[in-house]
Coordinates of C-alpha atoms in Angstrom, one line a residue:
Chain S
M18 CA -35.3 -41.4 -22.5
T19 CA -36.8 -44.2 -20.0
T20 CA -36.0 -44.4 -16.8
T21 CA -35.0 -47.1 -15.9
L22 CA -34.0 -49.0 -12.5
H23 CA -31.7 -51.7 -13.1
P24 CA -28.0 -50.7 -14.6
M25 CA -28.0 -51.0 -18.6
V26 CA -25.2 -53.5 -18.4
R27 CA -24.2 -55.6 -14.7
A28 CA -20.9 -58.2 -14.5
E29 CA -21.0 -59.9 -11.8
Q30 CA -17.6 -62.4 -11.0
V31 CA -17.3 -62.5 -14.9
H32 CA -14.3 -65.5 -16.3
K33 CA -13.2 -66.1 -19.4
S34 CA -10.4 -68.6 -20.7
Y35 CA -9.9 -70.0 -23.9
G36 CA -8.4 -73.3 -23.2
Q37 CA -5.7 -72.3 -20.3
L38 CA -5.7 -69.3 -20.8
E39 CA -7.5 -67.0 -18.3
V40 CA -8.6 -64.3 -19.6
L41 CA -11.1 -62.5 -17.8
K42 CA -10.4 -63.7 -13.9
G43 CA -13.5 -62.2 -11.8
I44 CA -14.6 -58.7 -13.9
D45 CA -17.5 -56.8 -11.2
L46 CA -18.9 -53.2 -12.9
E47 CA -22.2 -51.4 -13.3
V48 CA -23.1 -49.1 -16.6
Q49 CA -26.1 -47.3 -16.2
P50 CA -28.2 -46.0 -18.8
G51 CA -26.9 -42.7 -21.0
E52 CA -22.8 -43.1 -19.6
V53 CA -20.2 -43.1 -21.2
F54 CA -18.0 -46.0 -20.3
C55 CA -14.7 -46.1 -21.1
L56 CA -12.6 -49.2 -20.8
V57 CA -8.3 -48.9 -21.2
G58 CA -6.2 -51.3 -20.7
P59 CA -2.8 -52.5 -22.4
S60 CA -3.6 -55.0 -24.7
G61 CA -4.2 -58.4 -24.2
S62 CA -5.6 -57.4 -20.3
G63 CA -9.0 -58.9 -21.4
K64 CA -11.1 -55.3 -22.5
S65 CA -12.1 -56.5 -26.6
T66 CA -13.3 -59.9 -24.9
F67 CA -15.1 -58.2 -22.1
L68 CA -16.9 -56.6 -24.7
R69 CA -17.8 -59.4 -27.1
C70 CA -19.6 -60.8 -24.2
I71 CA -21.7 -58.5 -23.3
N72 CA -23.4 -59.1 -26.8
H73 CA -22.9 -63.0 -26.4
L74 CA -20.1 -62.9 -29.6
E75 CA -17.8 -65.0 -26.5
Q76 CA -20.1 -67.1 -24.0
I77 CA -18.2 -66.5 -20.3
N78 CA -17.2 -69.4 -18.1
A79 CA -18.5 -68.4 -15.3
G80 CA -20.5 -65.8 -12.9
R81 CA -23.3 -63.6 -14.7
L82 CA -23.5 -61.2 -17.4
Y83 CA -27.1 -59.3 -17.3
V84 CA -27.8 -56.4 -20.5
D85 CA -31.0 -54.5 -19.7
G86 CA -31.7 -56.2 -16.5
D87 CA -31.4 -60.4 -18.7
L88 CA -28.6 -62.6 -17.9
M89 CA -27.2 -62.1 -21.6
G90 CA -27.6 -66.0 -23.6
Y91 CA -29.1 -68.1 -20.7
R92 CA -32.2 -68.5 -19.4
E93 CA -32.8 -68.9 -15.4
R94 CA -35.1 -70.9 -13.8
N95 CA -34.5 -72.7 -10.5
G96 CA -31.0 -72.0 -9.7
K97 CA -30.8 -74.0 -13.7
L98 CA -29.0 -72.2 -16.7
Y99 CA -31.0 -73.0 -20.4
E100 CA -28.7 -71.8 -23.1
L101 CA -30.9 -69.4 -25.3
K102 CA -31.9 -71.1 -29.1
D103 CA -29.9 -68.5 -31.9
R104 CA -33.3 -67.1 -32.9
E105 CA -33.1 -65.7 -28.9
V106 CA -29.8 -64.8 -29.0
A107 CA -30.4 -62.5 -32.2
L108 CA -33.3 -61.1 -30.8
K109 CA -31.5 -59.7 -28.1
R110 CA -28.3 -58.5 -29.8
R111 CA -30.7 -56.4 -31.8
D112 CA -30.2 -53.8 -29.2
I113 CA -26.9 -53.8 -29.0
G114 CA -25.0 -52.5 -31.2
M115 CA -21.1 -52.9 -31.9
V116 CA -18.7 -51.3 -33.8
F117 CA -15.3 -52.8 -34.6
Q118 CA -11.5 -52.0 -34.8
R119 CA -11.7 -53.1 -38.3
F120 CA -15.0 -52.2 -39.7
N121 CA -16.5 -55.2 -41.1
L122 CA -18.3 -53.9 -43.2
F123 CA -19.9 -56.1 -45.9
P124 CA -17.9 -55.4 -48.7
H125 CA -20.4 -56.4 -51.7
L126 CA -22.8 -54.6 -50.7
T127 CA -23.1 -50.0 -50.7
A128 CA -22.6 -48.1 -48.1
I129 CA -26.9 -47.0 -48.0
E130 CA -27.4 -51.2 -48.5
N131 CA -25.1 -51.9 -45.4
V132 CA -26.9 -49.4 -43.1
M133 CA -30.2 -51.1 -44.8
E134 CA -29.4 -54.5 -44.3
A135 CA -30.7 -55.6 -40.7
P136 CA -33.4 -52.9 -40.5
V137 CA -34.8 -55.1 -44.2
R138 CA -34.3 -58.4 -42.7
V139 CA -34.2 -58.7 -38.7
K140 CA -36.7 -56.1 -37.9
G141 CA -38.9 -56.8 -41.4
E142 CA -39.2 -52.9 -42.0
S143 CA -40.2 -51.9 -46.3
K144 CA -37.2 -51.3 -48.3
Q145 CA -38.7 -48.0 -49.2
A146 CA -38.7 -47.2 -45.1
A147 CA -35.3 -48.5 -44.6
R148 CA -33.6 -46.4 -47.6
E149 CA -35.2 -42.9 -46.4
R150 CA -34.1 -44.2 -42.3
A151 CA -30.3 -45.2 -43.8
E152 CA -30.3 -42.0 -45.6
A153 CA -30.7 -39.6 -42.1
R154 CA -28.6 -42.4 -40.9
L155 CA -25.4 -41.5 -43.1
A156 CA -26.3 -37.8 -43.1
Q157 CA -26.3 -38.1 -39.6
V158 CA -22.7 -39.4 -40.2
G159 CA -21.9 -36.7 -42.5
L160 CA -22.3 -39.3 -45.8
A161 CA -24.9 -39.0 -47.1
D162 CA -23.2 -37.8 -50.3
K163 CA -21.5 -42.0 -50.4
A164 CA -24.9 -43.9 -50.0
A165 CA -23.8 -45.4 -53.6
S166 CA -20.3 -46.4 -52.8
Y167 CA -18.7 -49.5 -51.8
P168 CA -16.8 -50.0 -48.3
S169 CA -13.2 -50.1 -50.2
Q170 CA -13.9 -47.0 -52.5
L171 CA -14.0 -45.3 -49.2
S172 CA -11.1 -44.1 -46.3
G173 CA -10.9 -46.1 -43.1
G174 CA -12.5 -42.7 -41.5
Q175 CA -15.5 -42.8 -43.8
Q176 CA -16.1 -47.1 -43.3
Q177 CA -16.0 -46.8 -39.5
R178 CA -18.7 -44.0 -39.7
V179 CA -20.8 -46.2 -42.3
A180 CA -20.3 -48.7 -39.8
I181 CA -21.7 -46.3 -36.4
A182 CA -24.5 -45.8 -39.2
R183 CA -25.1 -49.4 -39.8
A184 CA -25.2 -49.9 -36.1
L185 CA -27.6 -47.3 -35.1
A186 CA -29.7 -48.3 -38.1
M187 CA -31.7 -50.6 -35.3
E188 CA -31.8 -48.2 -32.8
P189 CA -29.9 -50.4 -30.1
K190 CA -30.2 -49.0 -26.7
L191 CA -26.7 -50.0 -26.2
M192 CA -23.3 -49.0 -28.0
L193 CA -20.0 -51.5 -28.1
F194 CA -17.4 -49.5 -29.7
D195 CA -14.4 -51.6 -30.0
E196 CA -11.2 -49.9 -30.3
P197 CA -13.1 -48.1 -33.2
T198 CA -10.4 -45.6 -33.8
S199 CA -7.8 -48.0 -33.7
A200 CA -7.2 -48.7 -37.1
L201 CA -7.7 -45.4 -38.8
D202 CA -4.9 -42.6 -39.9
P203 CA -4.3 -40.5 -37.0
E204 CA -5.5 -37.1 -40.1
L205 CA -9.0 -39.6 -39.9
V206 CA -9.5 -40.5 -36.1
G207 CA -10.9 -36.8 -35.7
D208 CA -14.4 -37.1 -37.3
V209 CA -14.9 -40.8 -35.7
L210 CA -14.6 -39.5 -32.7
D211 CA -16.4 -36.3 -33.3
C212 CA -19.4 -38.6 -34.5
M213 CA -18.8 -40.4 -31.3
R214 CA -19.1 -37.1 -29.3
E215 CA -22.4 -36.5 -31.0
L216 CA -23.6 -39.9 -29.8
A217 CA -23.1 -39.3 -26.4
E218 CA -24.6 -36.0 -26.1
Q219 CA -27.8 -37.6 -27.3
G220 CA -27.8 -39.6 -24.7
M221 CA -26.6 -42.8 -26.1
T222 CA -25.2 -45.6 -24.0
M223 CA -22.1 -46.4 -24.9
I224 CA -19.1 -48.9 -23.2
V225 CA -16.1 -47.9 -25.3
V226 CA -12.6 -50.2 -25.7
T227 CA -10.4 -47.0 -27.0
H228 CA -6.5 -45.7 -26.6
E229 CA -7.7 -42.5 -27.0
M230 CA -7.1 -40.7 -23.5
G231 CA -8.5 -37.3 -24.3
F232 CA -12.1 -38.7 -25.5
A233 CA -11.9 -40.8 -22.5
R234 CA -11.4 -37.4 -20.1
E235 CA -13.7 -35.1 -22.5
V236 CA -16.4 -37.0 -23.2
G237 CA -16.7 -40.0 -20.4
D238 CA -18.5 -40.3 -17.0
A239 CA -17.0 -43.5 -16.2
L240 CA -13.6 -45.0 -16.4
V241 CA -12.1 -48.9 -15.7
F242 CA -8.3 -49.6 -16.4
M243 CA -8.0 -53.3 -16.7
D244 CA -5.2 -54.9 -16.6
G245 CA -4.0 -59.1 -16.8
G246 CA -7.9 -59.7 -16.8
V247 CA -8.6 -57.6 -13.5
V248 CA -10.6 -54.5 -13.1
V249 CA -7.8 -52.8 -11.5
E250 CA -9.1 -48.9 -10.6
S251 CA -12.0 -47.5 -11.3
G252 CA -13.9 -44.6 -11.2
H253 CA -14.6 -40.7 -12.8
P254 CA -12.1 -41.0 -16.7
R255 CA -10.8 -36.9 -15.2
E256 CA -9.7 -39.2 -11.5
V257 CA -8.7 -41.8 -12.7
L258 CA -5.9 -40.7 -15.4
T259 CA -5.2 -37.2 -13.7
N260 CA -4.5 -38.9 -10.1
P261 CA -4.3 -42.6 -10.2
Q262 CA -4.0 -44.4 -7.3
H263 CA -2.7 -47.4 -8.6
E264 CA 0.9 -48.0 -9.7
R265 CA 0.4 -50.2 -12.6
T266 CA -2.2 -47.9 -13.7
R267 CA 0.1 -45.0 -13.2
A268 CA 3.2 -47.1 -15.1
F269 CA 0.3 -47.2 -18.0
L270 CA -0.9 -43.9 -18.5
S271 CA 3.0 -42.6 -18.0
K272 CA 3.7 -44.4 -21.5
V273 CA 0.1 -43.8 -23.3
L274 CA -0.5 -39.9 -22.3
Chain K
M24 CA -6.9 -35.0 -63.5
T25 CA -4.1 -32.4 -62.3
T26 CA -1.9 -31.0 -64.3
P27 CA 1.9 -30.4 -64.0
Q28 CA 1.7 -26.4 -64.0
D29 CA -1.2 -26.5 -61.0
T30 CA -0.3 -24.7 -58.1
T31 CA -1.5 -25.7 -54.7
P32 CA -1.5 -22.6 -51.5
G33 CA 1.2 -23.8 -49.5
V34 CA 3.3 -25.4 -52.1
P35 CA 6.2 -23.0 -54.0
P36 CA 5.9 -23.5 -57.8
T37 CA 7.2 -26.4 -59.7
K38 CA 9.9 -26.1 -62.1
E39 CA 9.1 -26.7 -65.6
R40 CA 7.6 -30.2 -66.3
P41 CA 10.3 -32.7 -68.3
E42 CA 9.3 -34.3 -71.4
D43 CA 7.8 -38.0 -71.4
I44 CA 10.2 -40.7 -70.8
R45 CA 10.5 -41.9 -74.5
A46 CA 13.3 -45.1 -74.4
V47 CA 13.5 -47.8 -76.5
P48 CA 11.8 -50.5 -75.1
V49 CA 13.7 -54.0 -73.8
R50 CA 14.2 -56.5 -77.3
H51 CA 13.5 -59.7 -76.9
P52 CA 15.1 -62.0 -80.1
G53 CA 14.6 -65.3 -78.0
R54 CA 10.7 -64.8 -78.7
W55 CA 11.2 -65.0 -82.1
V56 CA 13.2 -67.6 -82.2
A57 CA 11.2 -69.8 -80.3
I58 CA 8.0 -68.4 -82.9
A59 CA 10.3 -69.7 -85.7
C60 CA 10.6 -73.0 -84.2
I61 CA 7.6 -73.4 -83.4
A62 CA 5.8 -72.4 -86.6
V63 CA 7.8 -75.0 -88.4
L64 CA 6.5 -77.3 -86.2
A65 CA 3.7 -76.4 -86.2
A66 CA 3.5 -77.0 -90.3
M67 CA 5.5 -80.5 -90.4
F68 CA 2.4 -81.1 -87.5
L69 CA -0.7 -79.9 -90.1
H70 CA 1.4 -81.2 -93.3
A71 CA 1.3 -85.0 -91.9
M72 CA -2.5 -84.5 -90.5
I73 CA -3.5 -83.7 -94.0
T74 CA -1.9 -86.1 -95.8
N75 CA -2.2 -89.0 -93.7
S76 CA -4.8 -91.1 -95.2
V77 CA -5.7 -93.0 -92.0
L78 CA -7.4 -89.8 -91.0
H79 CA -10.1 -89.6 -93.3
W80 CA -10.6 -85.8 -93.2
D81 CA -13.7 -86.0 -95.1
V82 CA -15.6 -88.6 -93.6
V83 CA -14.5 -86.9 -90.4
G84 CA -16.8 -84.0 -91.8
Q85 CA -19.6 -86.8 -92.1
V86 CA -19.6 -88.2 -88.9
F87 CA -19.2 -84.2 -87.4
T88 CA -22.7 -83.5 -88.7
Y89 CA -24.2 -86.8 -88.6
P90 CA -27.6 -87.0 -86.7
T91 CA -27.0 -89.6 -83.9
V92 CA -23.7 -87.1 -83.5
I93 CA -26.0 -84.1 -83.5
Q94 CA -28.7 -85.7 -81.2
G95 CA -25.5 -87.4 -78.6
M96 CA -24.3 -84.0 -78.6
E97 CA -27.2 -82.5 -77.2
K98 CA -27.9 -86.0 -75.1
T99 CA -24.6 -84.7 -73.4
L100 CA -24.9 -81.1 -73.2
L101 CA -28.5 -82.2 -71.4
L102 CA -26.8 -84.5 -69.1
T103 CA -23.7 -82.1 -68.3
L104 CA -26.5 -79.4 -67.4
C105 CA -28.9 -81.9 -65.0
A106 CA -25.6 -83.9 -63.5
M107 CA -24.4 -80.2 -62.5
V108 CA -27.6 -78.6 -60.9
L109 CA -27.8 -81.3 -58.6
G110 CA -23.6 -81.2 -58.3
I111 CA -24.3 -77.8 -57.3
V112 CA -27.4 -77.8 -55.4
G113 CA -26.1 -81.0 -53.1
G114 CA -22.7 -79.4 -53.3
V115 CA -24.2 -76.6 -51.4
L116 CA -26.2 -78.1 -49.0
L117 CA -23.4 -80.6 -47.9
A118 CA -20.9 -77.6 -47.3
V119 CA -23.4 -75.9 -45.4
M120 CA -24.3 -79.4 -43.3
R121 CA -21.0 -80.3 -42.9
L122 CA -19.8 -76.0 -41.5
S123 CA -23.0 -76.4 -39.3
R124 CA -22.5 -76.8 -35.3
N125 CA -25.2 -79.7 -35.4
P126 CA -23.3 -83.3 -35.1
V127 CA -25.5 -85.1 -36.8
L128 CA -25.9 -82.9 -40.1
S129 CA -22.0 -82.3 -39.9
G130 CA -21.6 -86.2 -39.3
V131 CA -24.3 -87.4 -42.0
S132 CA -22.0 -84.6 -44.8
W133 CA -18.7 -85.6 -44.0
L134 CA -20.0 -89.7 -44.3
Y135 CA -21.2 -88.9 -47.5
I136 CA -18.2 -86.9 -48.5
W137 CA -16.4 -89.3 -47.4
V138 CA -18.0 -92.1 -49.6
F139 CA -19.0 -90.4 -52.8
R140 CA -15.0 -89.5 -53.0
G141 CA -13.3 -92.5 -52.1
T142 CA -15.2 -94.6 -55.1
P143 CA -14.1 -94.1 -58.9
V144 CA -17.3 -92.2 -60.7
L145 CA -17.3 -95.4 -63.1
V146 CA -18.1 -97.6 -60.5
Q147 CA -21.0 -95.3 -59.3
L148 CA -22.3 -95.0 -62.1
F149 CA -22.7 -99.0 -63.0
F150 CA -24.2 -99.3 -59.1
W151 CA -27.4 -96.9 -60.2
N152 CA -27.4 -98.7 -63.2
F153 CA -27.6 -102.4 -61.4
M154 CA -29.5 -101.0 -58.2
G155 CA -32.9 -102.6 -60.4
A156 CA -30.9 -105.8 -59.6
I157 CA -30.0 -105.6 -55.7
F158 CA -33.6 -103.7 -55.0
P159 CA -36.1 -104.6 -57.8
K160 CA -38.8 -102.7 -56.0
V161 CA -39.3 -99.5 -54.2
G162 CA -41.9 -99.0 -51.8
L163 CA -43.4 -96.6 -49.6
G164 CA -45.1 -97.7 -46.5
I165 CA -44.1 -98.0 -42.6
P166 CA -40.2 -99.1 -42.1
F167 CA -40.1 -103.3 -41.8
G168 CA -44.3 -103.0 -41.9
P169 CA -46.3 -102.9 -44.8
T170 CA -46.2 -101.5 -48.8
W171 CA -48.8 -99.0 -49.4
V172 CA -47.4 -98.3 -53.0
S173 CA -44.2 -100.4 -55.3
W174 CA -42.8 -99.3 -58.4
N175 CA -40.1 -101.2 -60.5
Y176 CA -36.6 -99.6 -59.6
N177 CA -36.3 -99.9 -63.6
D178 CA -39.5 -97.9 -64.1
L179 CA -38.8 -95.5 -61.9
V180 CA -35.4 -94.8 -62.5
P181 CA -34.9 -94.3 -66.2
L182 CA -31.3 -94.5 -67.8
F183 CA -31.3 -91.1 -68.5
M184 CA -31.6 -90.1 -64.8
V185 CA -29.3 -93.3 -64.1
C186 CA -26.8 -91.0 -66.0
V187 CA -27.9 -87.7 -63.9
L188 CA -27.7 -90.1 -60.3
G189 CA -24.3 -90.9 -61.1
L190 CA -22.3 -88.2 -62.0
G191 CA -24.1 -85.3 -60.2
L192 CA -24.3 -87.1 -56.9
N193 CA -20.6 -87.7 -57.4
E194 CA -20.4 -83.8 -58.2
A195 CA -21.8 -82.8 -54.7
A196 CA -19.5 -84.6 -53.1
Y197 CA -16.7 -82.6 -54.6
F198 CA -18.5 -79.4 -55.2
A199 CA -19.2 -79.8 -51.4
E200 CA -15.9 -79.1 -51.1
I201 CA -15.0 -76.3 -53.7
V202 CA -18.2 -74.0 -51.1
R203 CA -17.2 -75.0 -48.1
A204 CA -13.5 -73.4 -49.2
G205 CA -15.6 -70.3 -50.3
I206 CA -17.3 -70.3 -47.3
L207 CA -14.3 -70.4 -44.9
S208 CA -12.1 -68.1 -47.0
V209 CA -14.8 -65.4 -45.7
D210 CA -13.6 -62.9 -42.8
E211 CA -15.1 -64.1 -39.4
G212 CA -15.4 -60.5 -38.7
Q213 CA -18.1 -60.9 -41.4
A214 CA -20.6 -63.3 -39.1
E215 CA -19.1 -61.0 -36.0
A216 CA -20.9 -58.4 -37.3
A217 CA -23.9 -59.5 -38.8
A218 CA -24.2 -61.1 -35.5
S219 CA -24.1 -58.4 -34.0
L220 CA -27.1 -57.1 -35.9
G221 CA -29.3 -59.8 -34.8
L222 CA -29.2 -61.8 -37.7
T223 CA -29.6 -65.5 -37.3
H224 CA -27.2 -67.9 -38.3
A225 CA -29.1 -68.5 -41.4
Q226 CA -29.9 -65.3 -42.7
T227 CA -25.4 -64.5 -41.8
L228 CA -25.2 -67.2 -44.1
R229 CA -27.6 -66.4 -46.8
R230 CA -27.2 -62.9 -47.3
I231 CA -23.3 -62.1 -45.8
V232 CA -21.2 -64.9 -46.2
L233 CA -22.5 -67.5 -49.8
P234 CA -22.5 -64.3 -51.4
Q235 CA -19.0 -63.3 -50.8
A236 CA -17.7 -66.4 -50.8
M237 CA -19.0 -66.9 -54.5
R238 CA -15.8 -65.3 -55.6
V239 CA -13.3 -67.8 -54.5
I240 CA -16.7 -70.5 -55.8
I241 CA -16.7 -69.2 -59.1
P242 CA -13.3 -70.1 -60.6
P243 CA -13.0 -73.6 -59.4
A244 CA -16.9 -74.1 -60.3
G245 CA -16.3 -73.4 -64.0
N246 CA -13.5 -75.8 -64.0
E247 CA -15.9 -78.1 -63.0
T248 CA -18.2 -77.2 -65.0
I249 CA -15.8 -78.2 -68.4
S250 CA -14.8 -81.4 -66.7
M251 CA -18.4 -82.7 -66.4
L252 CA -19.1 -81.9 -70.1
K253 CA -16.0 -84.5 -70.8
T254 CA -16.8 -87.0 -68.0
T255 CA -20.1 -87.3 -69.3
S256 CA -18.6 -89.2 -72.0
L257 CA -18.5 -92.3 -69.1
V258 CA -22.2 -93.3 -69.2
S259 CA -21.6 -94.7 -72.9
A260 CA -20.2 -97.7 -70.5
I261 CA -23.5 -98.3 -69.3
A262 CA -24.7 -98.0 -73.1
F263 CA -26.6 -94.6 -72.7
E264 CA -26.4 -92.5 -76.1
E265 CA -24.7 -89.5 -75.9
L266 CA -21.8 -88.1 -77.8
T267 CA -18.9 -90.2 -76.9
R268 CA -20.7 -93.8 -77.7
A269 CA -22.9 -92.1 -81.0
G270 CA -18.7 -91.9 -82.3
Q271 CA -18.2 -95.5 -81.1
D272 CA -21.4 -97.0 -82.8
I273 CA -20.0 -95.2 -85.7
G274 CA -16.8 -96.3 -85.7
A275 CA -17.8 -99.9 -84.8
R276 CA -20.4 -100.1 -87.9
T277 CA -17.7 -98.0 -89.9
L278 CA -14.0 -98.5 -89.4
Y279 CA -13.7 -95.4 -89.5
I280 CA -12.9 -95.3 -86.2
I281 CA -10.4 -92.6 -85.3
P282 CA -12.0 -90.0 -88.0
S283 CA -15.5 -90.6 -85.4
L284 CA -13.3 -90.1 -82.5
I285 CA -11.7 -87.4 -84.0
A286 CA -15.5 -85.9 -84.8
V287 CA -16.5 -86.3 -81.4
S288 CA -13.2 -84.5 -80.0
L289 CA -14.0 -81.7 -81.7
W290 CA -17.3 -81.1 -80.6
Y291 CA -15.9 -81.6 -76.9
L292 CA -12.9 -79.1 -77.8
L293 CA -16.2 -76.7 -79.0
F294 CA -18.4 -77.0 -75.8
T295 CA -14.9 -76.4 -73.6
S296 CA -13.8 -73.3 -75.6
I297 CA -17.4 -71.2 -75.1
L298 CA -17.6 -72.9 -71.1
S299 CA -13.6 -71.8 -70.7
V300 CA -14.6 -68.4 -72.9
G301 CA -17.6 -68.1 -70.3
Q302 CA -15.9 -68.7 -66.9
F303 CA -13.1 -65.9 -68.2
Y304 CA -16.1 -63.2 -67.8
I305 CA -18.2 -64.9 -64.6
E306 CA -14.6 -64.3 -63.1
R307 CA -14.2 -60.8 -64.2
H308 CA -17.5 -60.0 -62.9
Y309 CA -17.2 -61.4 -59.7
G310 CA -13.6 -59.8 -59.5
R311 CA -15.2 -56.4 -59.6
G312 CA -14.3 -54.2 -56.3
T313 CA -11.9 -56.7 -55.2
N314 CA -9.0 -56.2 -57.8
R315 CA -7.4 -53.1 -58.0
A316 CA -6.9 -53.5 -62.1
L317 CA -9.0 -56.3 -64.2
P318 CA -7.7 -59.0 -66.4
A319 CA -7.5 -57.1 -70.1
T320 CA -10.3 -59.1 -71.9
P321 CA -8.5 -60.7 -75.3
W322 CA -9.9 -57.9 -77.8
Q323 CA -8.1 -55.0 -75.1
K324 CA -5.3 -57.3 -75.7
V325 CA -5.3 -56.9 -79.1
K326 CA -6.0 -53.7 -79.4
S327 CA -3.3 -52.8 -76.6
N328 CA -1.1 -55.1 -78.9
V329 CA -1.8 -53.3 -82.2
L330 CA -1.3 -50.2 -80.4
T331 CA 1.6 -50.2 -79.5
L332 CA 3.5 -51.9 -82.8
R333 CA 1.9 -48.6 -84.3
L334 CA 3.5 -46.4 -82.1
R335 CA 6.5 -48.2 -82.1
S336 CA 6.3 -48.0 -86.1
T337 CA 6.2 -43.6 -85.7
G338 CA 8.5 -43.7 -83.0
N339 CA 6.8 -43.0 -80.3
T340 CA 6.8 -45.5 -77.5
G341 CA 5.8 -43.4 -74.5
G342 CA 2.9 -44.0 -71.6
T343 CA 1.4 -47.2 -73.6
I344 CA 1.1 -50.1 -71.5
G345 CA 0.5 -53.7 -72.6
G346 CA 2.0 -56.9 -73.8
S347 CA 3.7 -56.1 -76.6
L348 CA 6.6 -58.9 -79.1

């Protein structure tokens, strides 16, 4: 890993509204390279929205959001913001992998084709090279034997692991996980969490929206508790989870722990 | 297959497996009555058709294979093909434009669909036919300035092209709405996943969204093709010698009007039947991976019905699936 001086993600007073409804009311935070950063909070607290702002699936209304030192979605020149073109945004998104709650695998492609798609189309890798690397990626998530299966033939846990392999195929600097285990049967959650734990051990920078407090405690390096569109409390996961300072955090944790 | 005698660790062995259920199927006496009624009505209708002297079945046979009718039939097929190709290509383009975030593109597409869907196709055919009267010469040059080259409209656009343009451009407006519905039917998460991987809008559309939209687009597309085959008969109104016109001409010349129309109808029926069969198999192909059980092909249905009847006659009906009387 190269040492970088700037944080992987820096949010300064990020605001986001849907019409009249303001879902993010000024988020400030920093995610350091190599860190596993957990976002927890009740549903509707804005944590998923914030995650989607990071790779510009949602556009923020105020504040600044930097990824790997660059402003996301805009170019700033002489104090003025210019929107980036579709192609330029796509270029930035290559470095940010994302894993969705509902997997969002491409149902018309097999597992290995799902993993190969972006390296071939976006990076212009040859099919042969991409296939070999995709096979390695699938093996890494324990699904070498499922390469030829269509998503509908896989269990939820297997689909999510293919989705992780698909995101990793672009060799991202940052991985975003949007409640990756919330749509899974309890039996299958462990496989996906193991996969993420392994990724964390390899030094991947990860931002994880999750309700899995056990995972946050064991693997997380930093944790932020959000509610009502603001950061209520932040710190090391073990400290926040065992000794929450804020009343709202305490009330939430008493329900989920 | 697991047999009932299988013992899984931790699960106590099951009791002896009870014998297969062999129930008497529900009887449907109403269906037999209905069949009898329909058979009598059909027999009456056939009798009337065959004995009616106006219909001239011998003439129907002659017209069916008459050279001008065969030529008209070939032109109808070619016209259907060309108009559908223009309609599909134009329709996909219009749908993508309509859904574009570019207001100019979506506005143009909206206007096109508004005009071409809002006026009768027959009127549009007349317009394309008489365009030569409105714009006798078509030229290339500087707008409002000098013209470098020019052609006569009627030389540039022969009658066959008039028909293709009239039918195809109208079809494009309808097909655009079908494609748009197909694109909108694909889950938004698909485009988001593609975007998060760094695919551009165009790549996402071509590689991820359109292939999935096909499942929704194919059935109405088959419908449109069948519809187009028959709609081509409209161009007889601008004197293009296609199938209907060929039949009409023979009818007018020989006064065997009804037999000629029957002969022509038989040709249309034959081709729509072939297209329907094709549509069934294409739908079945695109349903793969999403339909839990694919619909049975007609051949499979016949086989399962025969099997059921045979089993019933031997008193064994257990375990058969499929329609039966």
